[in-house]
CSV table of C-alpha atoms in Angstrom, one decimal:
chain,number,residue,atom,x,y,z
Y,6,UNK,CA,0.0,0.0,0.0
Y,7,UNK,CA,1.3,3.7,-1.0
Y,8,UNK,CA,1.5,6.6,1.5
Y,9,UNK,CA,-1.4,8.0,-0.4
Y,10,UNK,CA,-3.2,5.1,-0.2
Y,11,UNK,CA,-2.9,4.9,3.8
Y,12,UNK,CA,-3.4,8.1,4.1
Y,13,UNK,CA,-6.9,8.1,2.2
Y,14,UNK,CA,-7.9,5.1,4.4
Y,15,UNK,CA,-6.5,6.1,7.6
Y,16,UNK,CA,-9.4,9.9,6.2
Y,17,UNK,CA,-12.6,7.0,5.6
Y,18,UNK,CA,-11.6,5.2,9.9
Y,19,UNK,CA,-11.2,8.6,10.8
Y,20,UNK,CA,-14.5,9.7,9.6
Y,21,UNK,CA,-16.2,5.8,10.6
Y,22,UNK,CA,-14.9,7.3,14.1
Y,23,UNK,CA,-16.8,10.4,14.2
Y,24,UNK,CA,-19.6,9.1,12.7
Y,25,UNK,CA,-19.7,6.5,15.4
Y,26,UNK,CA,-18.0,8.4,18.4
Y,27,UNK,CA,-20.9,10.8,17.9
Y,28,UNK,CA,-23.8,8.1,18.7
Y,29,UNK,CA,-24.1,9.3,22.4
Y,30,UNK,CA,-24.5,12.5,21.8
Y,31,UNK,CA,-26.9,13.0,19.4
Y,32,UNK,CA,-30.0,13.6,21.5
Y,33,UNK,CA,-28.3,16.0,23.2
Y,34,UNK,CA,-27.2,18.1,20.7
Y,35,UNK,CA,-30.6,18.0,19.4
Y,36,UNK,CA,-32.0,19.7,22.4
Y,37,UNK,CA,-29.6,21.9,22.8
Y,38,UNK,CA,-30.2,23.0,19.3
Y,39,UNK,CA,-34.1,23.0,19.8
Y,40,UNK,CA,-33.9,25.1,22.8
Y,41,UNK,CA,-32.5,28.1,20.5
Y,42,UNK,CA,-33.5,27.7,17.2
Y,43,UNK,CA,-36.7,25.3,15.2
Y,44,UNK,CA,-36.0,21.9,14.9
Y,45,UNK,CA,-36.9,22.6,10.9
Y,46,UNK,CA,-34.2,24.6,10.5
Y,47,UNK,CA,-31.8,21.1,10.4
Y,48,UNK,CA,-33.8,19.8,7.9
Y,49,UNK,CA,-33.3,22.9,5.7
Y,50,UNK,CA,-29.9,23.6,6.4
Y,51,UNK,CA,-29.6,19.6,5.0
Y,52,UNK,CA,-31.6,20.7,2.1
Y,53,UNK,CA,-29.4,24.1,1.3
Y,54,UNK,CA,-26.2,21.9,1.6
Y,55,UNK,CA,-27.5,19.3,-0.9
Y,56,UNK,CA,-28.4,22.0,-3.4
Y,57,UNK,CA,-25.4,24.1,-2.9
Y,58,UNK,CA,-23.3,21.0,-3.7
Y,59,UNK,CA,-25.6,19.8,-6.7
Y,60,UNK,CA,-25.1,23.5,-8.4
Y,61,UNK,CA,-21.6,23.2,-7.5
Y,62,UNK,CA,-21.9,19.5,-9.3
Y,63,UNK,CA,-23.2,21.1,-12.2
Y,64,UNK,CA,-20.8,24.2,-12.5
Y,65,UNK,CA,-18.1,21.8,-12.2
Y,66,UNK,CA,-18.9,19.7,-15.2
Y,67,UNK,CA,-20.0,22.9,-17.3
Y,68,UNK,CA,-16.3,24.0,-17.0
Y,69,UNK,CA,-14.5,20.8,-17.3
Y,70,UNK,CA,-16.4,19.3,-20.1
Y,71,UNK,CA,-16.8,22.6,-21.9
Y,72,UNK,CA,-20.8,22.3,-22.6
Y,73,UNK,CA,-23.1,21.1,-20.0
Y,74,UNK,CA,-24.0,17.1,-20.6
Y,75,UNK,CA,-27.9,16.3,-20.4
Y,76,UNK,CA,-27.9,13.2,-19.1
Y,77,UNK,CA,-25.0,13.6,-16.4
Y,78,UNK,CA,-27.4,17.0,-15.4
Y,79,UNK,CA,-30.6,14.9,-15.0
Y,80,UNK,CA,-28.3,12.3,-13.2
Y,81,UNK,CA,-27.6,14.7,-10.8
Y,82,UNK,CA,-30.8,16.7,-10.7
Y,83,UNK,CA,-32.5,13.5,-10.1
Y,84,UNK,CA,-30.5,12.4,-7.0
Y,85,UNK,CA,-30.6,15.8,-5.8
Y,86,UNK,CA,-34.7,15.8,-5.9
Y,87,UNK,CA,-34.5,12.6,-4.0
Y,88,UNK,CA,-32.7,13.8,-1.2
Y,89,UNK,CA,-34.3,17.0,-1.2
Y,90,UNK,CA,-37.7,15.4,-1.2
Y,91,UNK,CA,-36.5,12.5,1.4
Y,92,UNK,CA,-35.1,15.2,3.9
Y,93,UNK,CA,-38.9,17.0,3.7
Y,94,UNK,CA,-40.7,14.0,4.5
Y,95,UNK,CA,-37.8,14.1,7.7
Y,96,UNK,CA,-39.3,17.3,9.0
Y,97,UNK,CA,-40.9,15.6,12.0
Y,98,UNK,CA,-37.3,14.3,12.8
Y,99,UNK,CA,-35.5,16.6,11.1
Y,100,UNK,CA,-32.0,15.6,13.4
Y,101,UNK,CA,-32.2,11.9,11.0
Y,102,UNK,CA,-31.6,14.2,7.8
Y,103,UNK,CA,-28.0,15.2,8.6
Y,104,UNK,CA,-27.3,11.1,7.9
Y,105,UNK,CA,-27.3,12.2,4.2
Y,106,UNK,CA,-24.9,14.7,5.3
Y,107,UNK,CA,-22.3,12.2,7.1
Y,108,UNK,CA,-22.4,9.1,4.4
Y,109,UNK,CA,-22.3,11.6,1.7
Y,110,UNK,CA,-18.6,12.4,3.4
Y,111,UNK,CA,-18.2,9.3,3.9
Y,112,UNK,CA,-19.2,8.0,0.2
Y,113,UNK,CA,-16.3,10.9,-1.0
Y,114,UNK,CA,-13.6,9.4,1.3
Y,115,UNK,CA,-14.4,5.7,0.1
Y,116,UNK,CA,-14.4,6.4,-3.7
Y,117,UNK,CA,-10.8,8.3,-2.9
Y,118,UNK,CA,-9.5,5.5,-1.1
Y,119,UNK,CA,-11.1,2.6,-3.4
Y,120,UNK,CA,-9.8,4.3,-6.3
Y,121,UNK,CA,-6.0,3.5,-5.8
Y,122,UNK,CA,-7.0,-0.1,-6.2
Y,123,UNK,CA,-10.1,-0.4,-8.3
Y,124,UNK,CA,-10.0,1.0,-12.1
Y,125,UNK,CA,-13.2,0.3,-13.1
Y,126,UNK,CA,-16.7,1.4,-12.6
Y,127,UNK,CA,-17.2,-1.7,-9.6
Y,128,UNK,CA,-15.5,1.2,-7.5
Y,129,UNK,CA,-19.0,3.2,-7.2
Y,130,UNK,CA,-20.8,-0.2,-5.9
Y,131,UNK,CA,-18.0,-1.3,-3.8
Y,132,UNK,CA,-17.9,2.5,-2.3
Y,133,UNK,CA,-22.2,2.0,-1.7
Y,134,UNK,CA,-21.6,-1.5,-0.6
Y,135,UNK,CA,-19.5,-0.5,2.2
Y,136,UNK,CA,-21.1,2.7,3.3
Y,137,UNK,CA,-24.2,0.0,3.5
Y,138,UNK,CA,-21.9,-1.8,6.0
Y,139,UNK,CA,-20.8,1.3,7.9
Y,140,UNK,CA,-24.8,2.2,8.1
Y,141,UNK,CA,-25.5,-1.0,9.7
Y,142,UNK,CA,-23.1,-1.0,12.5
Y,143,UNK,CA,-23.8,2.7,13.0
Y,144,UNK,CA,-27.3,1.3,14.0
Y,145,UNK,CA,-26.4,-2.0,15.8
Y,146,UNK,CA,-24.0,0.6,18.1
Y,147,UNK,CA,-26.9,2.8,18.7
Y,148,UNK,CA,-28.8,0.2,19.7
Y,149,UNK,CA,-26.4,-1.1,22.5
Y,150,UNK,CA,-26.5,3.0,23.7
Y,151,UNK,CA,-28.9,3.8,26.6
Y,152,UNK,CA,-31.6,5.9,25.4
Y,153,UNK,CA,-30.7,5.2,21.6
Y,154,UNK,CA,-32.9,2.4,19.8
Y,155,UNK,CA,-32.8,0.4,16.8
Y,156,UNK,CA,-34.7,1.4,13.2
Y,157,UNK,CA,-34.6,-0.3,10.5
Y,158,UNK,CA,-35.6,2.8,8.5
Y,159,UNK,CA,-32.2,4.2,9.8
Y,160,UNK,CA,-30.7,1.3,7.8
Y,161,UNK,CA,-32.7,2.6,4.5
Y,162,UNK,CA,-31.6,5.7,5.2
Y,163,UNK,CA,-27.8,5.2,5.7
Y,164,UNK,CA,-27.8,3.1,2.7
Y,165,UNK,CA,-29.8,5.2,0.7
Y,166,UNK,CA,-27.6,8.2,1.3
Y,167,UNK,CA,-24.7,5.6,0.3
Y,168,UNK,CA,-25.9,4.6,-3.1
Y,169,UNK,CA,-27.3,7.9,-3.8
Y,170,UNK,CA,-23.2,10.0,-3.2
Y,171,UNK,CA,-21.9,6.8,-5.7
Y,172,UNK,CA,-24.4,7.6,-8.2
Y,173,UNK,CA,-23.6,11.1,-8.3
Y,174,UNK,CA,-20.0,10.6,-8.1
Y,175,UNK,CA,-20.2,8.2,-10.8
Y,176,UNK,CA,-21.4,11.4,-12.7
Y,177,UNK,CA,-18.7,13.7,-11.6
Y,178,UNK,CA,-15.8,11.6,-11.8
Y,179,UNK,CA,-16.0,10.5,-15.3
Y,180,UNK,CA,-17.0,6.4,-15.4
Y,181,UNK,CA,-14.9,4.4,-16.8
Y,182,UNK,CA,-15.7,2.9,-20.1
Y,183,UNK,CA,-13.6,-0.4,-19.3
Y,184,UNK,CA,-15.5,-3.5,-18.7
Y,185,UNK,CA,-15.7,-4.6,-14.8
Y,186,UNK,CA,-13.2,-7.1,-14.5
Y,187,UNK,CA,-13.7,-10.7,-12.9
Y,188,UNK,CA,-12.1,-9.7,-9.9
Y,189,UNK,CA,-14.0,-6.9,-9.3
Y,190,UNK,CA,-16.7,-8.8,-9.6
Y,191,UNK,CA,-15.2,-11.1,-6.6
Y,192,UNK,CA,-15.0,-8.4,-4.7
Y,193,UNK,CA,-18.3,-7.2,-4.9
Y,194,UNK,CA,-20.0,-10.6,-4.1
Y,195,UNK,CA,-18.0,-10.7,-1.0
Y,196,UNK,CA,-18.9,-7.3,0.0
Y,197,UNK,CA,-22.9,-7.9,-1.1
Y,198,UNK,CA,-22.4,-11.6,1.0
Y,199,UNK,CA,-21.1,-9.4,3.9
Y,200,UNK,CA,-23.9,-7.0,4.2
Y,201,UNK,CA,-26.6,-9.7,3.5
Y,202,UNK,CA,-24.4,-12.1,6.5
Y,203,UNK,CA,-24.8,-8.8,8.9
Y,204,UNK,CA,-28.3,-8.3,7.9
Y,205,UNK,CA,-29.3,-12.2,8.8
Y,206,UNK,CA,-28.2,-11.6,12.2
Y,207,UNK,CA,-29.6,-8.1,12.6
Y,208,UNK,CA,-32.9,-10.0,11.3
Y,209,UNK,CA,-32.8,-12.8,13.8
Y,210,UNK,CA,-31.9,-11.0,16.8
Y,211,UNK,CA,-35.4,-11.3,18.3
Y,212,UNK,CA,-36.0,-10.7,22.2
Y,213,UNK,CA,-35.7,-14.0,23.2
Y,214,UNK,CA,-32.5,-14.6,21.6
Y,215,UNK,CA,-31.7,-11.0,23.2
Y,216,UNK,CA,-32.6,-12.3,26.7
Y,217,UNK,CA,-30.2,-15.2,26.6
Y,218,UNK,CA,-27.5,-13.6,25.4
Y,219,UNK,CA,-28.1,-11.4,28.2
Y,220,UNK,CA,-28.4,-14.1,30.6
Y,221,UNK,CA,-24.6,-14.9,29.8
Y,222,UNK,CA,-23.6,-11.0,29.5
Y,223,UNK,CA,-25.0,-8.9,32.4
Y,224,UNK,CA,-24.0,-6.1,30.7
Y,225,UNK,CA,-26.4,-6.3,28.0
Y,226,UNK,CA,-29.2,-6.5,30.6
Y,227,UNK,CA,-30.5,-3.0,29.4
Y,228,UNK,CA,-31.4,-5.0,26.1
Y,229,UNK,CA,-34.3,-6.5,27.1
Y,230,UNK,CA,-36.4,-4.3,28.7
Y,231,UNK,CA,-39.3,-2.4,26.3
Y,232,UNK,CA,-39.2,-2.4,22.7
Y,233,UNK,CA,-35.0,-2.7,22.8
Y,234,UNK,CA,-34.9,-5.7,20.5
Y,235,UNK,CA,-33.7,-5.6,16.8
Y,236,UNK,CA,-36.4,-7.1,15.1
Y,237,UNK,CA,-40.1,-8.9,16.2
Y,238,UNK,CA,-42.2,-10.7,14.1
Y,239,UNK,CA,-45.8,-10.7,14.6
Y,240,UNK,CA,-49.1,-10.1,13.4
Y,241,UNK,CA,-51.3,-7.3,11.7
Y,242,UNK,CA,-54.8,-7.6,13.0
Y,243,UNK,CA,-58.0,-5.4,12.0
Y,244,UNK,CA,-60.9,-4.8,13.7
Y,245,UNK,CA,-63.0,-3.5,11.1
Y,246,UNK,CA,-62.5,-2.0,7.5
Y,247,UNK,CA,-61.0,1.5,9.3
Y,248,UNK,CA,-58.9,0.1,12.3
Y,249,UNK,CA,-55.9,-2.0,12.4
Y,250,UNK,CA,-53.3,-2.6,15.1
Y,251,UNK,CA,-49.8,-5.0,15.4
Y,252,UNK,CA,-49.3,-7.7,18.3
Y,253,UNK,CA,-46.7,-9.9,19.1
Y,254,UNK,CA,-49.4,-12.4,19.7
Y,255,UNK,CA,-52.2,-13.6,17.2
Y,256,UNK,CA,-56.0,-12.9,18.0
Y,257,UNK,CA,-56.7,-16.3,19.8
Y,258,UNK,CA,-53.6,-15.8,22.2
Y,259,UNK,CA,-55.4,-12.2,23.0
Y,260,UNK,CA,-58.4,-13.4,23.9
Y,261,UNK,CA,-57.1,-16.4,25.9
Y,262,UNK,CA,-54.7,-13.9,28.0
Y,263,UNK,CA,-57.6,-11.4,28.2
Y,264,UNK,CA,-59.9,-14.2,29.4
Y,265,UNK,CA,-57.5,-16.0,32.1
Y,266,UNK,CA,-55.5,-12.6,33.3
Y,267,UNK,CA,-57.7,-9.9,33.5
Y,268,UNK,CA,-57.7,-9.1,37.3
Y,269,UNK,CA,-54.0,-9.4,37.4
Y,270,UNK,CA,-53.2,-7.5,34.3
Y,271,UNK,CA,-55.7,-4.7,35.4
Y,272,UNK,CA,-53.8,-4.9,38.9
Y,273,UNK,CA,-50.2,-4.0,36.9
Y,274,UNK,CA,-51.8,-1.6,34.6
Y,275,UNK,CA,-53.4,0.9,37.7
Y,276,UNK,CA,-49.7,0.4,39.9
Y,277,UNK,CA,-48.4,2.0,36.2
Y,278,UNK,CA,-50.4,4.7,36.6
Y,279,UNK,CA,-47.8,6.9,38.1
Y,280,UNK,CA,-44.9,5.9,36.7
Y,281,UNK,CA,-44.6,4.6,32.9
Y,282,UNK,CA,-41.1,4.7,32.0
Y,283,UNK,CA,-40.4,2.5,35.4
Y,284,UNK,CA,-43.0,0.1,33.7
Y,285,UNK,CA,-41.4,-0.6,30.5
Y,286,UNK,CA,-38.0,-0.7,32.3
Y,287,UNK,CA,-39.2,-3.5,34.2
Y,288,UNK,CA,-41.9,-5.7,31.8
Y,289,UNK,CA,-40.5,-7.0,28.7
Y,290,UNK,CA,-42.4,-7.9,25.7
Y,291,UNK,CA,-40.5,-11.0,25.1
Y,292,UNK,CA,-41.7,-12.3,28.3
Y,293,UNK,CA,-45.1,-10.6,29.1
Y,294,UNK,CA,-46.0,-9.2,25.7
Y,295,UNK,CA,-50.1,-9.1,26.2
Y,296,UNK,CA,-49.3,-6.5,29.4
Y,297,UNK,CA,-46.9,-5.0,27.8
Y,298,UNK,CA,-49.2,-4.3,24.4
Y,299,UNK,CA,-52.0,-3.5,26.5
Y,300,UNK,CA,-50.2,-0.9,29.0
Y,301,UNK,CA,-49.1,0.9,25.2
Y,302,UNK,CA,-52.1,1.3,24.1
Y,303,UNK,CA,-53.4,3.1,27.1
Y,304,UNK,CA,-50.5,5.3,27.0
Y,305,UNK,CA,-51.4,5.8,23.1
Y,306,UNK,CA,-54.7,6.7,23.9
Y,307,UNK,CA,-54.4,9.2,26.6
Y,308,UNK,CA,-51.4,11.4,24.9
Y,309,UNK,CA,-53.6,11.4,22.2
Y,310,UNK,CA,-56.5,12.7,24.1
Y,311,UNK,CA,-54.5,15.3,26.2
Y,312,UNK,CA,-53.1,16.4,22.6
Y,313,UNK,CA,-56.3,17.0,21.3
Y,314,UNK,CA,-56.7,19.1,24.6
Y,315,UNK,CA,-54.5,21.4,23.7
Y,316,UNK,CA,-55.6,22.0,19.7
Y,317,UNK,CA,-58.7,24.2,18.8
Y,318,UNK,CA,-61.8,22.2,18.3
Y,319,UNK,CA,-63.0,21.5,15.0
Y,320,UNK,CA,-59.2,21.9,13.4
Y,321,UNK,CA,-57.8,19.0,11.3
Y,322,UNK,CA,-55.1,18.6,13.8
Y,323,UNK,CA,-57.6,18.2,16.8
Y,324,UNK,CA,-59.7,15.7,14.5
Y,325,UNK,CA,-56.6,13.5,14.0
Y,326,UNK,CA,-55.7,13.3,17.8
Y,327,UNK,CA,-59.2,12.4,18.4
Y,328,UNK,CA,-59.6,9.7,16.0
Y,329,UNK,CA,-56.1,8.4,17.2
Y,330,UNK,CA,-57.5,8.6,20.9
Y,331,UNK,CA,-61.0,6.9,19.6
Y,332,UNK,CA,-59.5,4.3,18.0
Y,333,UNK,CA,-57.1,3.1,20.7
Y,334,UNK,CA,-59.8,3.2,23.0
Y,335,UNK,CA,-61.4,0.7,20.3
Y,336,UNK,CA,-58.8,-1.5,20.1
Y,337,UNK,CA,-58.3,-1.5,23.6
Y,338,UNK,CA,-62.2,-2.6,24.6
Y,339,UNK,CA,-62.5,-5.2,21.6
Y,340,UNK,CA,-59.2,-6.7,22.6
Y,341,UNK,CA,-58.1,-5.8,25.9
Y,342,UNK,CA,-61.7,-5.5,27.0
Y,343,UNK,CA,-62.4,-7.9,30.1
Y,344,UNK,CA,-58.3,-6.5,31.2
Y,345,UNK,CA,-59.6,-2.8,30.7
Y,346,UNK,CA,-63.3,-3.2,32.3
Y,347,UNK,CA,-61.4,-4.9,35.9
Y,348,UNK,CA,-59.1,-1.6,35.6
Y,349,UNK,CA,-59.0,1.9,36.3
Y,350,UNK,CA,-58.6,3.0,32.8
Y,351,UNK,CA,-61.9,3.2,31.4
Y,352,UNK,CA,-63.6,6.2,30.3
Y,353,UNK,CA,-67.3,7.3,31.3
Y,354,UNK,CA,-69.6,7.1,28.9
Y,355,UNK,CA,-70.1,10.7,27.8
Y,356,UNK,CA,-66.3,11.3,27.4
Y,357,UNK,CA,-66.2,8.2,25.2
Y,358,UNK,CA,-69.2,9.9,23.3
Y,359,UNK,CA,-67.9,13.1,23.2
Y,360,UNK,CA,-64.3,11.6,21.6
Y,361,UNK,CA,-66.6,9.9,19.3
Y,362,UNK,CA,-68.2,12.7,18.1
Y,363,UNK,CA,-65.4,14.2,17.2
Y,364,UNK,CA,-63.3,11.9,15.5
Y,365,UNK,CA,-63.1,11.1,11.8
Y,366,UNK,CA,-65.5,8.4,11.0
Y,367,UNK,CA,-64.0,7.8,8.0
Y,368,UNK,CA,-60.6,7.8,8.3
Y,369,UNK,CA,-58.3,4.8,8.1
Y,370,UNK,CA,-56.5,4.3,11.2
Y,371,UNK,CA,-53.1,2.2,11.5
Y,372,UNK,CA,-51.7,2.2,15.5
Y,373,UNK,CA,-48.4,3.2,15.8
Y,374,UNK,CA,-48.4,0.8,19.2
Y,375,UNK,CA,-45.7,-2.3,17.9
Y,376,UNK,CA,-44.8,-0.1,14.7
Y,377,UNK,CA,-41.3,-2.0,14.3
Y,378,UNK,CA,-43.3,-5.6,14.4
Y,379,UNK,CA,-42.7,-7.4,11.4
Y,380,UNK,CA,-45.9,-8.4,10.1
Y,381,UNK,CA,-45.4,-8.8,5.9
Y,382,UNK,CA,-43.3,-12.1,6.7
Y,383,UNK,CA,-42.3,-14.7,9.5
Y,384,UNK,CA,-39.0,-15.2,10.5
Y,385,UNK,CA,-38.3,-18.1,8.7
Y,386,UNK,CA,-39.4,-16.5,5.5
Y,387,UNK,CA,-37.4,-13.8,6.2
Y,388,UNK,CA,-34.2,-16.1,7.1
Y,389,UNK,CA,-34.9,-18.2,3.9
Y,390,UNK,CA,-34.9,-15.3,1.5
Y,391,UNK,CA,-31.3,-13.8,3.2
Y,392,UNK,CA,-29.9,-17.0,3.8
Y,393,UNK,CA,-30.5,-17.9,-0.1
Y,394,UNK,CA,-29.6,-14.8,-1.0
Y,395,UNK,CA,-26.3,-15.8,0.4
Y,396,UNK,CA,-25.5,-18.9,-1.0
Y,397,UNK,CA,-26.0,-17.1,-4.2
Y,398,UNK,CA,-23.4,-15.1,-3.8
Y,399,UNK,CA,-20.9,-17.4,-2.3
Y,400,UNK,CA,-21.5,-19.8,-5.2
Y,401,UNK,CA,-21.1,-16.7,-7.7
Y,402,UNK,CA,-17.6,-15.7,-6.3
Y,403,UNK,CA,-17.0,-19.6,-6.2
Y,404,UNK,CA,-17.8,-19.7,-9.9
Y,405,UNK,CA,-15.5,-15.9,-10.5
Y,406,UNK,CA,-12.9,-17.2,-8.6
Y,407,UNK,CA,-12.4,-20.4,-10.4
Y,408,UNK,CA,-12.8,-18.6,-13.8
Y,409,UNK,CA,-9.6,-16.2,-12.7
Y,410,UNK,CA,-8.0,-18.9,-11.5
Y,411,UNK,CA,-7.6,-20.7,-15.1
Y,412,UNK,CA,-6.4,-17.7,-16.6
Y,413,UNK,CA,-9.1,-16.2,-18.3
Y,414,UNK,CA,-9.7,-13.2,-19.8
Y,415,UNK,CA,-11.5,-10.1,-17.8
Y,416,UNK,CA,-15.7,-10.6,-18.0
C-alpha cells in the first residue's frame, strides 16, 4: 500500500470514528439545538447543503467538459430531488436528515481510497456497498447506547444516502468505459455476502434470543427491557374495515390472555399509573407481551386525548388526535376488553361519546403501538430469503474465482 493510499484510508476510519464516536451524543445536541432555534431549520440547512453541492456538481462539469451534458445534469438533478424530497418528509425528525450529510462524506472518502485499487466502474458499488456496512453497524452501536434504539428505516436511510453520493460521483468523476473485470466482480459478491451475512443476524436477533444472550452477559441486561430488541415478528390484526393494530401475539392468544388474566393484568396496569417509564423498564415484551401491548395502548390513547386538549376544536389537527384517541380506545375494549373493564382505565360514557363525536369516521387508522413488528413475513421466511440470497453469492464468487484462477480473460 502507498502513503497515499494509507493516508486516504487512515481519512474513511477517521471519519467511521466520528460518525460512530458521535452516537451518544446526538439527542443531546438535538435539544440543545431546539432550545434556541426550530428543529426545521436542520432539515433545511440539509436541504441548502444538498443543493449548494448539486449546483456546485453542475458548475463543475459545465467548466470541465466545456458544454453542459444532459444526461449527467438529469443524473444529478434526479438524486438531488431525491434527497431534497427525502429530507422534507424528515421534518418531524428533522435531526435523521443530517445522515445524508455524514455518508455523503463518507461516500467521497471511500471512492478516494477505493480508487487507488479499483479501475473500473465496480469502485461506485464497492464504495455503496461498504457505506451499506458502515450504516448498519452505526445502527447496531446505537442500539447497544442507553436511550438510543434500533430502526430499521435508519438502515434505509444510511444506505440510501450511500448509493445515492456513488451515483452522483459516478457522474462527476467521469465512469470508466472499461469493462468490470472478474475480480472486481469477486470483490463485490464478497462485499454484497457481507452485508446480507450482517443483515441475517440483525434479522434474527429477536427478544428471546436478546434475553439469553443477556443471561450470559450482564452487561447487556438493558437490552431487554421495552421495545429494545432488533427485530419482532408478529401479526397485523384489524378490527373492522378502518382500524388496524400489530401484536406480538395472534388474536386467539389475545383473547385467551384477556380471558384468564384480567384481574392481574388490570392490577399492573393501575400500579403504572404513576410511573410509565419505570414500567417498561421492568416488563419486557418477550416475556409478558399481552401486558406490555396493552399498557401501550393506554398510553397511546391518553397522549392522544390530552393532545387534542391542547388543539382548537373543530381543526384538522384536533380531529386527527381524536380519532387516534377513539381508535385506541377501540382497540383496547375489543381486545383488551375484560383487562380494561377490571381496571381503572376506562372512560365514562359521555367522554367516550364526546371523543366519538369528534373523530373522523372515516378515516383509516393504523396504530403506531408495535410499529417496528414485522408483520409482511415470519421469521423463517425472512431467514430463507437472506440466507438464499447468500448462498447465491458465495457460489457466484466460487464460480468468478475459479474462472480467474484458469487464466481467463477479464468478463
Amino acid at each position: 500500500m502507498t502513503r497515499s493510499s494509507l493516508l486516504r484510508w487512515l481519512a474513511v476510519f477517521a471519519w467511521v470514528a466520528v460518525i460512530f464516536a458521535a452516537i451518544p451524543f446526538v439527542l443531546s445536541l438535538r435539544e440543545y439545538f431546539v432550545a434556541r432555534w426550530p428543529a426545521e431549520l436542520i432539515g433545511i440547512g440539509v436541504i441548502l447543503v444538498v443543493v449548494a453541492l448539486c449546483a456546485a456538481g453542475l458548475i463543475f462539469l459545465r467548466r470541465r467538459r466545456r458544454r453542459l451534458p444532459f444526461t449527467d445534469a438529469a443524473l444529478l438533478l434526479v438524486v438531488t430531488t431525491v434527497l431534497v424530497i427525502w429530507t422534507w418528509r424528515l421534518m418531524g425528525q428533522p435531526e435523521e436528515a443530517v445522515h445524508f450529510l455524514e455518508y455523503g462524506v463518507l461516500g467521497v472518502l471511500l471512492f478516494r481510497a477505493l480508487r487507488m485499487g479499483i479501475q473500473d466502474n465496480s469502485v461506485f458499488a464497492a464504495g455503496a456497498l461498504i457505506g451499506i456496512l458502515v450504516g448498519i453497524f452505526d445502527e447496531i452501536i446505537q442500539w447497544l447506547v442507553p436511550g438510543r434504539f434500533w430502526d430499521f428505516r435508519d438502515i434505509v436511510l444510511n444506505g440510501g444516502a450511500s448509493i445515492l453520493v456513488q451515483i452522483a460521483i459516478s457522474v462527476l468523476a467521469l465512469a470508466q468505459s472499461s469493462p468490470i473485470s472478474r475480480r472486481s466482480l469477486r470483490r463485490l459478491c464478497r462485499l454484497a455476502a457481507a452485508v446480507v451475512a450482517l443483515l441475517t443476524l440483525c434479522f434474527a436477533a429477536t427478544p428471546q434470543r436478546v434475553n439469553h444472550v443477556a443471561q450470559l452477559l450482564p452487561a447487556l441486561a438493558n437490552l431487554v427491557s421495552g421495545d429494545e430488541a432488533i427485530s419482532e415478528y408478529g401479526h397485523l390484526h384489524r378490527l373492522d374495515e378502518l382500524t388496524s393494530f400489530r401484536s406480538r401475539l395472534s388474536l386467539n392468544d389475545l383473547a385467551r390472555e384477556d380471558g384468564s388474566r384480567a384481574g392481574e393484568v388490570a392490577a399492573m396496569l393501575d400500579a403504572s399509573r404513576r410511573n410509565y417509564a419505570d414500567f417498561l423498564h421492568h416488563t419486557s415484551p418477550a416475556v409478558d407481551p399481552f401486558t406490555y401491548e396493552a399498557r401501550v395502548h393506554l398510553f397511546a390513547r391518553d397522549r392522544s386525548a390530552a393532545q387534542a386538549r391542547k388543539l382548537t376544536p373543530g381543526s384538522p389537527a384536533h380531529c386527527e388526535s381524536m380519532t387516534a384517541a377513539f381508535r385506541e380506545n377501540l382497540i383496547l375494549e375489543r381486545v383488551f376488553g375484560a383487562t380494561l373493564a377490571r381496571s381503572s382505565y376506562p372512560w365514562p360514557p359521555h367522554r367516550r361519546a364526546a371523543i366519538e363525536g369528534a373523530q373522523n369516521e372515516t378515516s383509516v387508522f393504523v396504530s403506531k403501538v408495535s410499529a417496528h413488528v414485522i408483520t409482511a413475513a415470519s421469521e423463517a421466511e425472512v431467514r430463507s430469503l437472506l440466507v438464499g440470497i447468500l448462498v447465491a453469492l458465495v457460489i457466484c464468487n466460487l464460480l468468478l474465482s475459479r474462472s480467474v484462477t484458469r487464466g481467463s480473460p477479464p468478463a
